């Protein structure tokens, strides 16, 4: 038998992500989101998705602004120091986008339950939070069958597809990560199908040199896509930092729904290599890599 | 003899005050990128709390680093002793009750120890959709202390009852915390006006310290709920000259901690200035 090859092109994501799917999106804050895949979802006009994020930012805001979502599950969506997420706010405040706001721990524990193939996991959850009251489909007050202690059950989350970005993979789908992993690994365990974009696809010999860096095994991966700078404008720690300059530009475009359409035209609806040119090409990439390298300890 | 600084910003005063909450040996967690909290923890680590264990992003027990606007994640990652997933982090620190401090902020906070990061207005018809709480709604219950920082002490923030309870301290008094398996500790808010503390469910927040130049009535008139006002309230200890020097020259030379204190229309300009300095530091621009 030949050695399996899971390497696909960005345009192959439509073989896995279908209209109406529940898609868990990796990364956290302004770091490590699978942005090349996000842009390809928009280019491919995939719609009616339910996005699942723990701590999202521009990944979620872009998908909302481009009209790909019918529902959102999140614990946090913000552009952090750049401000509140503009499309996220508009969609909820003005257009009534349906959403499930779940505490961060409950999303993570829910994904872990999905990965363990159990319907819920108990923990000393957010007693007294209104979110428990508002979303009984995700939280239940339960009693410990052994001690009688009051606990909260977090419902299992089983995404149709998980998408994450990582540093490298071999063609069989062993995935190496070197920075912030967030909930990427839990999403990959819980989901039915998984797509990973990586900075580079390498021979398996390179993976075997550093097994401690492999965070997801090949049997939890369905497709690997080589996408250098594929997390841009978010970071891929510790290799490049988030692109503050592009995010400021994004915030300008996203200030109104009208100008945001132009962002999608100018940056998203073109091949990925043209996107990388548009954001400043090699020069910008080298700045972001250099910033990630030149850190100072005290 | 301590030499107190004559020239310091309110951000630096709050930063130094927050740093005092970190005790040597504490397990201290950072969530979202909040420059004031980062600067405080790193200052504590290089001064009075060298044995504290700092966590940020995936990094555990990271080396203290020079703060910058865009390099916090790669700095924490490159200087970490261990890398964790969020699940490992919450299993080991949060659910096990091992966290001491994870400073939070909030759109609204009330007299009961509730915070609101969800919406202003009705939940289904929000006037403002906030970012959501991430870990905050639960860590404020789980960690030993609940520490909040608020750069704009006003009745908009400190309301009698939050519009939505995103999260709550839930168990407040020492007895009820211990009984339910949590370590006892106060709710303490550090604001641009004062330090105030709540230690019992049925007792109000008490003004502990007033920042230099602030009067008790300034705090009372800017707070939307009743406060305990002791007859004599000490002044918040000012930053020392050495603390200000450390912050400006070592910990935070780009001035990230003052970002939250800039008025809305000055923020973008200040941000661009900081970013330019970062580019210059690596030989670009």
Coordinates of C-alpha atoms in Angstrom, one line a residue:
Chain A
X1 CA 0.0 0.0 0.0
X2 CA 1.3 3.5 -0.7
X3 CA 1.8 5.9 2.2
X4 CA -1.4 8.1 2.5
X5 CA -1.2 11.7 1.4
X6 CA -3.6 14.1 3.0
X7 CA -2.2 17.2 1.5
X8 CA -4.8 19.3 -0.3
X9 CA -5.2 22.7 -1.8
X10 CA -7.1 25.5 -0.2
X11 CA -9.9 25.1 -2.7
X12 CA -10.3 21.5 -1.5
X13 CA -11.9 22.6 1.7
X14 CA -15.3 22.4 0.1
X15 CA -14.9 18.6 0.0
X16 CA -15.1 18.7 3.8
X17 CA -16.9 21.9 4.9
X18 CA -20.5 22.0 3.7
X19 CA -23.2 24.7 4.0
X20 CA -24.9 24.5 7.4
X21 CA -22.0 22.8 9.2
X22 CA -20.9 23.5 12.7
X23 CA -17.3 24.6 12.4
X24 CA -14.9 24.9 15.4
X25 CA -12.3 27.5 14.7
X26 CA -8.9 27.2 16.4
X27 CA -6.7 29.9 17.7
X28 CA -7.1 32.3 20.6
X29 CA -7.3 36.1 20.9
X30 CA -5.2 37.6 18.1
X31 CA -3.2 34.4 17.8
X32 CA -3.2 31.3 15.7
X33 CA -6.5 31.5 13.8
X34 CA -6.7 29.5 10.6
X35 CA -7.2 32.7 8.5
X36 CA -6.2 31.3 5.1
X37 CA -9.0 28.7 5.5
X38 CA -11.4 31.4 6.8
X39 CA -10.7 33.5 3.7
X40 CA -11.2 30.4 1.5
X41 CA -14.6 29.7 3.2
X42 CA -15.6 33.2 2.1
X43 CA -14.2 32.8 -1.4
X44 CA -16.0 29.5 -1.8
X45 CA -19.3 31.1 -0.6
X46 CA -19.9 28.5 2.0
X47 CA -22.9 29.7 4.0
X48 CA -25.2 29.1 7.0
X49 CA -22.3 27.9 9.2
X50 CA -22.4 27.8 13.0
X51 CA -19.0 28.9 14.2
X52 CA -17.7 27.7 17.5
X53 CA -14.9 29.7 19.2
X54 CA -13.5 30.0 22.7
X55 CA -11.7 33.3 22.3
X56 CA -12.2 34.7 18.8
X57 CA -11.3 37.9 17.2
X58 CA -10.8 38.8 13.5
X59 CA -11.6 35.2 12.4
X60 CA -15.1 35.5 13.7
X61 CA -15.6 39.1 12.8
X62 CA -14.6 38.4 9.2
X63 CA -16.9 35.4 8.8
X64 CA -19.8 37.4 10.2
X65 CA -19.0 40.4 8.0
X66 CA -18.9 38.3 4.9
X67 CA -22.2 36.7 5.7
X68 CA -21.1 33.1 6.2
X69 CA -22.7 32.5 9.6
X70 CA -26.2 31.7 10.7
X71 CA -25.3 31.2 14.3
X72 CA -22.3 31.7 16.7
X73 CA -21.1 30.0 19.8
X74 CA -18.5 31.9 21.7
X75 CA -17.2 32.9 25.1
X76 CA -15.3 36.0 23.9
X77 CA -15.0 37.9 20.6
X78 CA -13.0 41.0 20.6
X79 CA -10.3 42.9 18.7
X80 CA -8.6 43.4 22.1
X81 CA -6.8 46.7 22.3
X82 CA -8.0 47.6 18.8
X83 CA -11.6 47.7 20.1
X84 CA -14.8 45.7 20.1
X85 CA -15.3 43.5 17.0
X86 CA -17.3 45.7 14.6
X87 CA -19.1 43.1 12.4
X88 CA -19.9 41.0 15.5
X89 CA -21.4 44.0 17.2
X90 CA -23.4 45.1 14.2
X91 CA -24.8 41.6 13.5
X92 CA -26.0 41.1 17.0
X93 CA -27.1 44.7 17.9
X94 CA -28.7 45.5 14.5
X95 CA -29.4 42.3 12.7
X96 CA -30.2 39.9 15.5
X97 CA -27.6 37.2 14.6
X98 CA -28.6 34.2 16.9
X99 CA -25.8 33.2 19.3
X100 CA -24.9 31.1 22.3
X101 CA -22.7 32.9 24.7
X102 CA -21.1 30.2 26.9
X103 CA -18.4 30.8 29.6
X104 CA -14.9 29.9 28.3
X105 CA -14.4 27.0 30.7
X106 CA -17.8 25.4 29.6
X107 CA -16.8 25.6 25.9
X108 CA -13.4 23.9 26.7
X109 CA -15.0 21.3 28.9
X110 CA -17.8 20.8 26.4
X111 CA -15.2 20.1 23.7
X112 CA -13.4 17.7 26.0
X113 CA -16.7 15.9 26.6
X114 CA -17.1 15.7 22.8
X115 CA -13.6 14.2 22.5
X116 CA -14.3 11.7 25.2
X117 CA -17.5 10.6 23.5
X118 CA -19.7 11.4 26.6
X119 CA -22.8 13.7 26.5
X120 CA -21.5 16.0 29.3
X121 CA -18.8 16.6 31.9
X122 CA -19.5 17.9 35.4
X123 CA -17.5 20.7 37.1
X124 CA -17.8 23.4 39.7
X125 CA -19.3 25.6 37.1
X126 CA -20.6 29.2 36.8
X127 CA -23.2 29.1 39.6
X128 CA -25.1 32.4 39.7
X129 CA -24.3 33.4 36.1
X130 CA -27.2 34.4 33.9
X131 CA -25.6 32.6 31.0
X132 CA -26.6 29.3 32.8
X133 CA -30.2 30.5 32.9
X134 CA -30.2 31.7 29.3
X135 CA -28.7 28.6 27.7
X136 CA -30.2 25.5 29.5
X137 CA -29.2 23.5 26.4
X138 CA -25.6 23.9 27.4
X139 CA -25.7 24.0 31.2
X140 CA -27.6 21.8 33.7
X141 CA -27.5 21.9 37.5
X142 CA -26.8 18.3 38.7
X143 CA -26.0 16.5 41.9
X144 CA -22.9 14.3 42.3
X145 CA -24.2 10.7 42.5
X146 CA -21.5 9.9 45.1
X147 CA -21.4 12.9 47.4
X148 CA -24.5 14.9 46.6
X149 CA -22.5 18.0 45.8
X150 CA -24.2 20.5 43.5
X151 CA -22.3 20.7 40.2
X152 CA -22.8 22.0 36.7
X153 CA -22.9 19.7 33.7
X154 CA -21.4 21.2 30.5
X155 CA -23.0 19.7 27.4
X156 CA -20.7 17.9 24.9
X157 CA -19.8 20.0 21.8
X158 CA -19.2 17.9 18.7
X159 CA -18.4 20.1 15.7
X160 CA -18.9 18.8 12.2
X161 CA -15.5 20.2 11.2
X162 CA -12.5 21.6 13.2
X163 CA -10.1 24.0 11.4
X164 CA -6.8 25.0 12.9
X165 CA -3.5 26.5 11.9
X166 CA -0.2 24.9 12.9
X167 CA 3.6 25.2 12.3
X168 CA 4.2 22.0 10.3
X169 CA 2.9 18.6 9.3
X170 CA 4.0 15.7 7.3
X171 CA 1.8 14.5 4.4
X172 CA 0.2 11.8 6.6
X173 CA -1.2 14.5 9.0
X174 CA 1.0 14.5 12.1
X175 CA 0.8 18.0 13.3
X176 CA 3.4 20.0 15.1
X177 CA 2.8 23.1 17.2
X178 CA 5.3 25.2 18.9
X179 CA 3.4 28.1 20.4
X180 CA 0.0 28.8 21.9
X181 CA -2.3 25.7 21.4
X182 CA -5.4 27.2 22.9
X183 CA -8.2 24.7 22.4
X184 CA -6.9 23.5 19.0
X185 CA -6.1 20.0 20.3
X186 CA -9.5 19.5 22.0
X187 CA -11.3 20.8 18.9
X188 CA -9.5 18.2 16.8
X189 CA -10.4 15.4 19.2
X190 CA -14.1 16.4 19.4
X191 CA -14.8 17.1 15.7
X192 CA -16.0 14.6 13.1
X193 CA -13.7 16.0 10.3
X194 CA -10.6 18.1 10.6
X195 CA -8.6 20.5 8.4
X196 CA -5.2 21.9 9.3
X197 CA -3.3 24.6 7.5
X198 CA 0.4 24.7 8.2
X199 CA 3.3 26.9 7.6
X200 CA 5.1 24.1 5.8
X201 CA 4.6 20.4 4.9
X202 CA 7.8 18.5 5.7
X203 CA 9.1 14.9 5.2
X204 CA 8.1 12.6 8.1
X205 CA 11.8 12.4 9.0
X206 CA 11.6 16.0 10.2
X207 CA 8.6 15.1 12.4
X208 CA 10.4 12.1 13.9
X209 CA 13.3 14.3 15.0
X210 CA 11.1 16.2 17.4
X211 CA 8.2 14.0 18.5
X212 CA 7.6 16.2 21.5
X213 CA 6.3 18.9 19.2
X214 CA 3.7 16.7 17.6
X215 CA 0.4 17.7 19.2
X216 CA -2.2 16.0 17.0
X217 CA -1.7 12.5 15.5
X218 CA -2.5 11.7 11.9
X219 CA -5.7 9.7 12.7
X220 CA -7.3 12.9 13.9
X221 CA -6.5 14.8 10.7
X222 CA -8.4 14.6 7.4
X223 CA -6.7 17.3 5.3
X224 CA -3.4 19.2 5.5
X225 CA -3.0 22.4 3.5
X226 CA 0.3 24.2 3.2
X227 CA -0.4 27.9 3.7
X228 CA 2.7 30.0 4.7
X229 CA 1.7 33.0 6.8
X230 CA -1.7 31.2 6.9
X231 CA -2.6 32.7 10.3
X232 CA -2.1 36.3 9.1
X233 CA -3.1 38.8 10.3
X234 CA -3.1 36.8 13.6
X235 CA 0.1 35.4 15.0
X236 CA 1.8 32.0 14.7
X237 CA 3.8 32.1 18.0
X238 CA 6.7 32.0 18.3
X239 CA 7.4 32.5 14.6
X240 CA 5.5 35.7 13.7
X241 CA 3.5 38.2 15.7
X242 CA 0.0 39.5 14.8
X243 CA 0.0 42.3 12.2
X244 CA -1.1 45.3 14.2
X245 CA -0.8 47.5 11.1
X246 CA -3.2 45.3 9.0
X247 CA -5.6 45.0 11.9
X248 CA -5.8 48.8 12.2
X249 CA -6.6 48.9 8.5
X250 CA -9.2 46.2 9.0
X251 CA -10.8 48.3 11.7
X252 CA -11.1 51.2 9.4
X253 CA -12.7 49.1 6.7
X254 CA -15.0 47.4 9.2
X255 CA -16.3 50.7 10.6
X256 CA -19.3 50.4 8.4
X257 CA -21.0 47.6 6.6
X258 CA -20.5 49.5 3.3
X259 CA -16.7 50.0 3.6
X260 CA -16.4 46.4 4.8
X261 CA -17.6 45.1 1.5
X262 CA -14.6 46.8 0.0
X263 CA -12.3 45.0 2.5
X264 CA -13.7 41.7 1.3
X265 CA -13.1 42.7 -2.3
X266 CA -9.7 44.2 -1.7
X267 CA -8.2 41.5 0.5
X268 CA -10.3 38.3 0.5
X269 CA -11.8 37.7 -3.0
X270 CA -8.4 37.1 -4.6
X271 CA -6.0 34.2 -4.5
X272 CA -4.1 33.7 -1.3
X273 CA -0.7 34.8 -2.8
X274 CA -2.3 38.0 -3.9
X275 CA -3.5 38.6 -0.4
X276 CA 0.0 38.1 0.9
X277 CA 1.2 40.7 -1.7
X278 CA -1.6 43.1 -0.7
X279 CA -0.6 43.0 3.0
X280 CA 3.0 44.0 2.3
X281 CA 4.6 40.8 0.9
X282 CA 8.0 39.7 2.0
X283 CA 8.9 42.9 3.7
X284 CA 5.9 42.8 6.1
X285 CA 6.4 39.1 6.7
X286 CA 10.0 39.7 7.7
X287 CA 9.0 42.5 10.1
X288 CA 6.5 40.2 11.8
X289 CA 9.0 37.4 12.0
X290 CA 11.7 39.6 13.3
X291 CA 9.4 41.1 16.0
X292 CA 8.6 37.6 17.2
X293 CA 12.3 36.7 17.5
X294 CA 13.6 39.9 19.1
X295 CA 12.2 39.6 22.6
X296 CA 13.9 40.9 25.7
X297 CA 14.0 39.2 29.0
X298 CA 14.6 41.1 32.2
Chain B
X1 CA 14.1 55.1 53.2
X2 CA 11.7 55.0 50.3
X3 CA 11.9 57.8 47.8
X4 CA 8.5 58.4 46.4
X5 CA 8.2 59.6 42.8
X6 CA 6.9 63.1 42.2
X7 CA 6.0 62.4 38.7
X8 CA 3.9 59.4 37.8
X9 CA 0.7 58.6 35.8
X10 CA -2.5 57.3 37.3
X11 CA -1.8 54.1 35.2
X12 CA 1.6 53.7 37.0
X13 CA -0.1 54.2 40.4
X14 CA -2.7 51.6 39.6
X15 CA 0.0 49.3 38.2
X16 CA 2.1 49.5 41.3
X17 CA -1.0 49.0 43.5
X18 CA -2.0 45.9 41.6
X19 CA 1.5 44.6 41.8
X20 CA 1.2 44.6 45.6
X21 CA -1.6 42.1 45.3
X22 CA 0.9 39.5 44.1
X23 CA 2.5 37.7 46.9
X24 CA 5.8 35.7 46.6
X25 CA 4.9 32.2 45.4
X26 CA 1.5 33.1 44.0
X27 CA 0.2 31.4 40.8
X28 CA -0.8 34.3 38.6
X29 CA -2.8 34.1 35.4
X30 CA -3.1 36.4 32.4
X31 CA -6.0 36.1 30.1
X32 CA -6.6 38.6 27.3
X33 CA -3.9 41.1 26.5
X34 CA -4.2 43.7 29.2
X35 CA -1.1 45.8 29.4
X36 CA -1.7 47.1 33.0
X37 CA -2.0 43.6 34.4
X38 CA 1.1 42.4 32.5
X39 CA 3.2 45.3 33.7
X40 CA 2.0 44.7 37.3
X41 CA 2.8 41.1 37.3
X42 CA 6.2 41.5 35.7
X43 CA 7.0 44.3 38.1
X44 CA 6.1 42.1 41.0
X45 CA 8.1 39.2 39.6
X46 CA 11.3 41.3 39.3
X47 CA 10.9 43.0 42.7
X48 CA 9.1 41.4 45.7
X49 CA 7.7 38.2 44.2
X50 CA 10.5 36.4 42.4
X51 CA 8.9 33.0 43.2
X52 CA 5.6 33.8 41.7
X53 CA 4.6 31.6 38.7
X54 CA 3.2 33.6 35.8
X55 CA 1.0 32.1 33.1
X56 CA 0.0 33.7 29.8
X57 CA -1.2 32.2 26.5
X58 CA 0.2 28.6 26.6
X59 CA 3.3 29.7 28.6
X60 CA 3.7 28.5 32.2
X61 CA 6.3 30.1 34.6
X62 CA 7.6 32.4 31.9
X63 CA 10.6 34.6 32.5
X64 CA 9.9 38.2 33.1
X65 CA 10.1 40.1 29.8
X66 CA 10.1 43.6 28.5
X67 CA 6.5 44.4 27.6
X68 CA 5.6 45.5 24.2
X69 CA 2.3 46.0 22.4
X70 CA 2.7 43.1 19.9
X71 CA 5.3 40.8 21.4
X72 CA 3.7 39.6 24.7
X73 CA 2.8 36.2 23.2
X74 CA 6.1 35.4 21.6
X75 CA 8.0 36.7 24.7
X76 CA 6.0 34.6 27.1
X77 CA 6.3 31.6 24.7
X78 CA 10.1 31.9 24.2
X79 CA 10.7 32.3 27.9
X80 CA 8.3 29.6 29.2
X81 CA 9.3 26.7 31.4
X82 CA 6.4 24.6 30.1
X83 CA 3.7 24.9 27.5
X84 CA 0.1 24.0 28.3
X85 CA -3.1 23.7 26.4
X86 CA -6.0 25.7 27.8
X87 CA -7.5 22.4 29.1
X88 CA -4.3 21.5 31.0
X89 CA -4.2 25.0 32.4
X90 CA -7.8 24.9 33.7
X91 CA -7.4 21.4 35.0
X92 CA -4.3 22.2 36.9
X93 CA -4.9 25.8 38.0
X94 CA -8.5 26.8 37.8
X95 CA -10.5 23.7 38.7
X96 CA -8.0 22.6 41.3
X97 CA -8.3 26.0 43.0
X98 CA -4.6 26.7 42.7
X99 CA -4.9 30.2 41.1
X100 CA -4.2 33.2 43.3
X101 CA -4.7 36.2 41.1
X102 CA -6.1 36.8 37.6
X103 CA -7.0 40.5 37.4
X104 CA -10.1 41.2 35.4
X105 CA -11.9 44.2 34.2
X106 CA -15.6 44.6 33.3
X107 CA -18.1 46.8 31.5
X108 CA -20.2 46.9 34.6
X109 CA -19.6 45.7 38.2
X110 CA -22.1 45.8 41.1
X111 CA -22.3 45.7 44.9
X112 CA -22.8 41.9 45.0
X113 CA -19.5 40.9 43.3
X114 CA -21.2 40.4 39.9
X115 CA -19.6 41.4 36.6
X116 CA -21.1 42.1 33.2
X117 CA -19.0 41.6 30.0
X118 CA -22.1 40.5 28.0
X119 CA -24.5 43.3 27.1
X120 CA -25.6 46.7 28.2
X121 CA -29.4 46.8 28.1
X122 CA -31.7 43.8 27.7
X123 CA -29.9 40.5 26.8
X124 CA -32.1 40.0 23.7
X125 CA -32.1 43.6 22.6
X126 CA -28.7 44.9 23.6
X127 CA -27.7 48.6 23.4
X128 CA -24.1 47.4 23.5
X129 CA -22.9 43.9 22.7
X130 CA -19.8 43.4 24.8
X131 CA -17.0 41.0 24.1
X132 CA -18.1 38.2 26.5
X133 CA -16.3 37.1 29.5
X134 CA -13.8 34.4 28.2
X135 CA -12.5 32.9 31.5
X136 CA -13.4 35.9 33.7
X137 CA -16.9 34.9 34.8
X138 CA -15.5 31.7 36.3
X139 CA -12.0 32.6 37.5
X140 CA -13.4 35.3 39.7
X141 CA -15.0 32.5 41.8
X142 CA -12.2 29.9 41.6
X143 CA -9.1 31.9 42.4
X144 CA -8.1 32.9 45.9
X145 CA -8.7 36.6 45.4
X146 CA -11.0 38.4 43.0
X147 CA -9.0 41.4 41.7
X148 CA -10.6 43.9 39.4
X149 CA -9.1 47.0 37.8
X150 CA -11.1 49.8 36.4
X151 CA -9.4 52.8 34.7
X152 CA -12.7 54.8 34.6
X153 CA -14.4 54.8 38.1
X154 CA -17.9 56.0 37.3
X155 CA -21.6 55.3 37.9
X156 CA -21.7 53.8 34.3
X157 CA -19.3 51.1 35.5
X158 CA -20.2 50.7 39.2
X159 CA -23.9 50.1 39.0
X160 CA -26.3 48.9 41.7
X161 CA -27.1 45.7 39.7
X162 CA -25.4 44.6 36.5
X163 CA -27.7 44.3 33.5
X164 CA -26.5 40.8 32.9
X165 CA -24.6 38.6 35.3
X166 CA -21.9 37.2 33.0
X167 CA -20.2 35.9 36.2
X168 CA -20.0 36.3 39.9
X169 CA -17.7 35.7 42.9
X170 CA -20.7 33.6 44.1
X171 CA -19.0 32.6 47.4
X172 CA -17.8 35.7 49.2
X173 CA -17.2 35.2 53.0
X174 CA -14.3 33.1 54.2
X175 CA -16.6 30.5 55.9
X176 CA -18.8 29.9 52.8
X177 CA -15.7 29.7 50.6
X178 CA -13.9 27.1 52.7
X179 CA -17.1 25.1 53.2
X180 CA -17.4 24.7 49.4
X181 CA -13.8 23.9 48.8
X182 CA -12.5 27.3 47.8
X183 CA -9.7 29.3 49.3
X184 CA -10.8 32.4 51.1
X185 CA -9.9 35.8 49.8
X186 CA -11.4 39.3 49.2
X187 CA -13.0 41.0 46.3
X188 CA -10.7 44.0 45.7
X189 CA -11.2 46.7 43.0
X190 CA -8.4 49.0 42.1
X191 CA -9.7 52.0 40.2
X192 CA -8.4 55.4 39.0
X193 CA -9.7 56.9 42.3
X194 CA -9.3 54.3 45.0
X195 CA -8.9 50.8 46.3
X196 CA -12.1 49.2 47.6
X197 CA -12.7 45.8 49.1
X198 CA -15.6 43.5 49.9
X199 CA -15.1 40.6 52.3
X200 CA -18.6 39.5 53.4
X201 CA -21.8 38.8 51.4
X202 CA -23.9 41.2 53.5
X203 CA -21.4 44.0 53.9
X204 CA -20.8 46.7 51.4
X205 CA -17.5 47.5 49.6
X206 CA -15.3 49.5 51.9
X207 CA -13.0 52.3 50.7
X208 CA -9.5 51.1 51.8
X209 CA -7.3 53.7 50.2
X210 CA -7.8 57.0 48.3
X211 CA -5.4 57.9 45.6
X212 CA -3.5 61.1 46.2
X213 CA -5.8 64.1 45.7
X214 CA -9.0 62.1 45.7
X215 CA -11.6 62.7 48.4
X216 CA -14.0 60.1 49.8
X217 CA -17.0 62.0 48.4
X218 CA -15.4 61.8 44.9
X219 CA -15.6 58.0 45.2
X220 CA -19.0 58.0 46.7
X221 CA -20.5 60.3 44.0
X222 CA -19.0 58.2 41.2
X223 CA -20.2 54.9 42.6
X224 CA -23.8 53.7 41.9
X225 CA -24.1 51.7 45.1
X226 CA -23.6 52.4 48.8
X227 CA -20.1 52.1 50.2
X228 CA -18.6 51.8 53.6
X229 CA -16.7 55.0 54.2
X230 CA -14.4 54.7 57.2
X231 CA -13.9 58.0 59.2
X232 CA -10.2 58.0 58.3
X233 CA -9.0 56.6 55.0
X234 CA -5.3 56.3 54.3
X235 CA -3.8 57.5 51.0
X236 CA -2.7 54.9 48.5
X237 CA 1.0 54.5 48.7
X238 CA 2.6 56.4 45.8
X239 CA 5.0 54.6 43.4
X240 CA 8.6 54.9 44.4
X241 CA 11.2 56.5 42.2
X242 CA 12.7 53.0 41.6
X243 CA 9.3 51.5 40.7
X244 CA 8.7 54.3 38.1
X245 CA 12.2 53.9 36.7
X246 CA 11.7 50.1 36.4
X247 CA 8.4 50.6 34.7
X248 CA 9.6 53.2 32.2
X249 CA 13.0 51.8 31.5
X250 CA 12.8 48.1 31.9
X251 CA 9.3 46.6 32.1
X252 CA 7.3 48.9 29.8
X253 CA 9.5 51.3 27.8
X254 CA 6.8 51.6 25.0
X255 CA 4.2 52.9 27.5
X256 CA 1.6 50.2 26.9
X257 CA 0.2 50.4 30.4
X258 CA -1.0 54.0 29.8
X259 CA -2.9 52.9 26.7
X260 CA -6.2 52.2 28.6
X261 CA -6.1 55.6 30.1
X262 CA -6.0 57.6 26.9
X263 CA -9.3 59.2 25.9
X264 CA -11.0 57.5 22.9
X265 CA -9.9 59.9 20.2
X266 CA -6.2 59.8 21.3
X267 CA -6.0 56.1 21.4
X268 CA -5.3 55.3 17.8
X269 CA -2.5 58.0 17.6
X270 CA -0.9 56.7 20.8
X271 CA -1.1 53.1 19.4
X272 CA 0.6 54.1 16.2
X273 CA 3.3 55.9 18.1
X274 CA 4.0 52.8 20.2
X275 CA 4.1 50.6 17.1
X276 CA 6.6 52.9 15.4
X277 CA 8.9 52.8 18.4
X278 CA 8.7 49.0 18.2
X279 CA 9.7 49.1 14.6
X280 CA 12.6 51.5 15.3
X281 CA 13.8 49.1 18.0
X282 CA 14.3 46.3 15.5
X283 CA 15.8 48.6 12.9
X284 CA 12.8 49.2 10.6
X285 CA 11.1 52.5 9.9

